[in-house]
XYZ file of C-alpha atoms in Angstrom:
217
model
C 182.273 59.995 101.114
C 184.616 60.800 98.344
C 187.615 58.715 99.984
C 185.748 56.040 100.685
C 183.510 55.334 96.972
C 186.916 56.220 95.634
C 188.762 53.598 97.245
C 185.888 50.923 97.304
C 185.944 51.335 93.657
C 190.147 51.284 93.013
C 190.256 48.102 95.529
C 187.517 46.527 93.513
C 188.959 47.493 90.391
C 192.567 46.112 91.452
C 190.234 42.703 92.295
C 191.200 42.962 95.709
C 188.030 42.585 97.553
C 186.946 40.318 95.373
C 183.654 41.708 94.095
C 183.335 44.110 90.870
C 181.238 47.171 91.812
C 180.337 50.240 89.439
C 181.148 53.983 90.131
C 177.823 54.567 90.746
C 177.349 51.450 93.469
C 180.741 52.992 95.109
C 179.436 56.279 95.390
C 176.153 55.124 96.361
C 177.363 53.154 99.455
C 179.760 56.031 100.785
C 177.427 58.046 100.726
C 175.734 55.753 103.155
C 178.549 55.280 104.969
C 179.679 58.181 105.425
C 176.384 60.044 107.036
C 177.024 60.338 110.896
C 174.471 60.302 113.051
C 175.317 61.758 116.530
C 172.069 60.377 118.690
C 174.218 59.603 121.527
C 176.413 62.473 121.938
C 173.275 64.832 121.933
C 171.682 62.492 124.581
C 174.704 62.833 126.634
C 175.278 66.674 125.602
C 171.231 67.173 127.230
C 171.325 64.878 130.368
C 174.992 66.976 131.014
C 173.017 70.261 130.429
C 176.198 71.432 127.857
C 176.070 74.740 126.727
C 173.236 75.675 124.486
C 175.471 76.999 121.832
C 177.735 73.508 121.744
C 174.275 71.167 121.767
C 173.180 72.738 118.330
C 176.293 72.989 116.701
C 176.952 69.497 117.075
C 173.111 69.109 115.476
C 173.376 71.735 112.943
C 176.452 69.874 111.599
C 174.699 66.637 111.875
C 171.457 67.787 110.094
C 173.607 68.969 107.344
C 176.168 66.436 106.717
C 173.003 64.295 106.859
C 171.316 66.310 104.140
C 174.185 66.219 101.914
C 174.581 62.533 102.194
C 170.902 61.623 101.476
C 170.932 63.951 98.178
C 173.911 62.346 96.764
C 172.867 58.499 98.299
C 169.477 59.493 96.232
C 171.470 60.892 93.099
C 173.933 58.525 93.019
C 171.281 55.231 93.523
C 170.016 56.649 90.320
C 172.671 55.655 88.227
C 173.390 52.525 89.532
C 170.459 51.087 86.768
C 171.457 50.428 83.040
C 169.642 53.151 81.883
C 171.786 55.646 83.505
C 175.506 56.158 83.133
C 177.577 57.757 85.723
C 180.455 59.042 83.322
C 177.987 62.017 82.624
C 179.895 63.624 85.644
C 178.620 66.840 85.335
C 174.616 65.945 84.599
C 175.268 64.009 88.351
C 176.662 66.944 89.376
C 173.891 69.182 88.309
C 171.058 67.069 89.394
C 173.044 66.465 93.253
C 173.254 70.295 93.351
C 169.379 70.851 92.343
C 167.761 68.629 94.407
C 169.932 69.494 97.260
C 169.006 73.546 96.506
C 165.659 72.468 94.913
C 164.839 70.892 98.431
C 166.545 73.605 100.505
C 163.786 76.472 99.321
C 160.876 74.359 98.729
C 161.258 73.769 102.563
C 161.430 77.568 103.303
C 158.773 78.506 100.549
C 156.556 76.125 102.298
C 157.252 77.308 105.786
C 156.816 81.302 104.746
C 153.315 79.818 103.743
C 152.530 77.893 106.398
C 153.307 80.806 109.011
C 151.132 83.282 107.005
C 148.863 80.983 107.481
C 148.706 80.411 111.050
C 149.463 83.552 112.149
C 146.286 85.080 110.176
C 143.862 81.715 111.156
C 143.174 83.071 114.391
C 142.886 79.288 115.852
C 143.891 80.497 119.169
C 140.608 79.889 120.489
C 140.532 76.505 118.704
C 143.730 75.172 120.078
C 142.622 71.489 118.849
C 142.100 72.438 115.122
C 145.659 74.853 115.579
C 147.204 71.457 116.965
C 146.202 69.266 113.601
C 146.585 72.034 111.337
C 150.423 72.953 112.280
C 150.936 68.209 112.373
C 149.541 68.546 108.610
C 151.683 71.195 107.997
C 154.576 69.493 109.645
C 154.264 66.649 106.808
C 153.625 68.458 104.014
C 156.892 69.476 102.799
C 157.999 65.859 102.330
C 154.873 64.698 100.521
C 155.335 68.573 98.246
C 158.965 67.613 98.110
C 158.679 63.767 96.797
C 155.954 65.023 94.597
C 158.381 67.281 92.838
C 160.863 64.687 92.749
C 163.376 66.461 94.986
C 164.647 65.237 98.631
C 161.324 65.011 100.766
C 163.655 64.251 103.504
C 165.781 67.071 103.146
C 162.523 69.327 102.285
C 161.449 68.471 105.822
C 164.508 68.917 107.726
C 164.446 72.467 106.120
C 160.913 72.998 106.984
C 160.923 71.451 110.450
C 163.910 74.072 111.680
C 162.578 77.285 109.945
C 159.251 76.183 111.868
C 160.127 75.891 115.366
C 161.492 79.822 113.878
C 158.607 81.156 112.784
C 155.434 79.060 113.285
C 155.831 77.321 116.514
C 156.046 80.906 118.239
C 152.690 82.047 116.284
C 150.506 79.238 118.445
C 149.066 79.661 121.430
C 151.130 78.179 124.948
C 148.352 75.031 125.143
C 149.005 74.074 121.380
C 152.442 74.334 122.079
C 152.497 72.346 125.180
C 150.754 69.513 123.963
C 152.061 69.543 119.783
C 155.882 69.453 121.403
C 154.863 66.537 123.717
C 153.153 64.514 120.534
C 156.080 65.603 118.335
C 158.314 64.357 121.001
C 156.657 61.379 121.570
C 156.834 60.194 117.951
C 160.069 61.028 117.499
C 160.933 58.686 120.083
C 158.815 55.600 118.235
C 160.227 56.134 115.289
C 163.917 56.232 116.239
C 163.110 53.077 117.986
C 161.119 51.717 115.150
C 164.228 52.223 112.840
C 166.867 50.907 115.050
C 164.605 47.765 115.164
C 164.515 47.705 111.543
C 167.979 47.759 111.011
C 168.733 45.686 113.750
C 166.695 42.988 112.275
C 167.576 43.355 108.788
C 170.893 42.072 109.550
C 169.698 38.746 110.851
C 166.969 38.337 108.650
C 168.767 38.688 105.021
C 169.706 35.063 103.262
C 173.697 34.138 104.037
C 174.343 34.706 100.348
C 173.767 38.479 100.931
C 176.927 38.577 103.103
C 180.493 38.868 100.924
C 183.612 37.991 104.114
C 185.785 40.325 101.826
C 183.064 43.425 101.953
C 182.952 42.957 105.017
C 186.450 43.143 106.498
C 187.348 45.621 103.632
């Protein structure tokens, strides 16, 4: 991310692409750029039944470069307005590093909570009020997180993986039969709801939106 904002922003400094962008508009977009996202090598990684160890290292680094990169995309994006100015270096810094941290234990708070909870409910005999009550749990750390202004996103990735730790265990094998196979199906619509989303996104934005130079740059 660094390498590329900083050399978006010297080529468009040096007028070489053509288009003036701010510090804050480089940084933004590596930080987009830069975010991998390794869906196909973990399909391949689970149809090839890899080693267990080498599937979630490849999603633990993932999940985190992914983290990283939506803190600072959000963090940077806020400077990119007139009312903010992005030679206050270390107030960016400071605000990248408490949201990112800020997120990181609201998500784990929240979980802590949410497995006392479950654990002392009792729902096993209820398996269809466990199965709504652990789904409303499931979205609550992004709603607690965006409420508190910090990375709901990241908040959620925290909480989802500390779950399938220490909640998912505490229900009962028919809750977790059925919550994996709605979780799993959603997942699924989601991913392909996005994809279509960006797919047509590109087709559907004016021709004025396009810069040749950006592009090939």
């Amino acid at each position: 991310a660094t390498i590329i904002s900083l050399g978006i922003y010297y080529l468009s400094k040096a007028n070489v692409i053509g288009t003036h962008f701010s510090q804050a508009e480089c940084w933004t977009f590596g930080a987009l750029i830069s975010a991998t996202d390794p869906v196909s090598t973990l399909v391949l990684f689970a149809e090839l039944r890899v080693e267990p160890n080498l599937f979630y290292l490849v999603f633990g680094e993932s999940v985190l470069n992914d983290a990283v990169g939506i803190v600072l995309f959000e963090t940077a994006s806020q400077y990119i307005s007139k009312t903010h100015d992005i030679n206050k270096l270390p107030n960016a810094a400071g605000v990248f590093f408490l949201n990112l941290f800020g997120s990181l234990v609201v998500g784990i708070v929240l979980t802590v909570i949410m497995a006392a909870i479950i654990k002392r409910s009792h729902l096993h005999a209820k398996p269809v009020t466990e199965q709504g009550l652990f789904v409303i749990f499931i979205y609550l750390p992004y709603v607690v997180g965006e409420v508190c202004q910090l990375s709901g996103i990241v908040t959620t990735l925290t909480a989802a993986m500390a779950s399938r730790k220490f909640i998912y265990p505490n229900l009962n094998e028919v809750s977790q039969d059925r919550v994996e196979g709605v979780l799993r199906v959603l997942s699924n619509l989601m991913e392909v709801a996005a994809f279509l989303n960006l797919g047509l996104s590109c087709v559907l934005h004016e021709r004025d939106a396009y810069s040749g130079n950006i592009i090939f740059w």
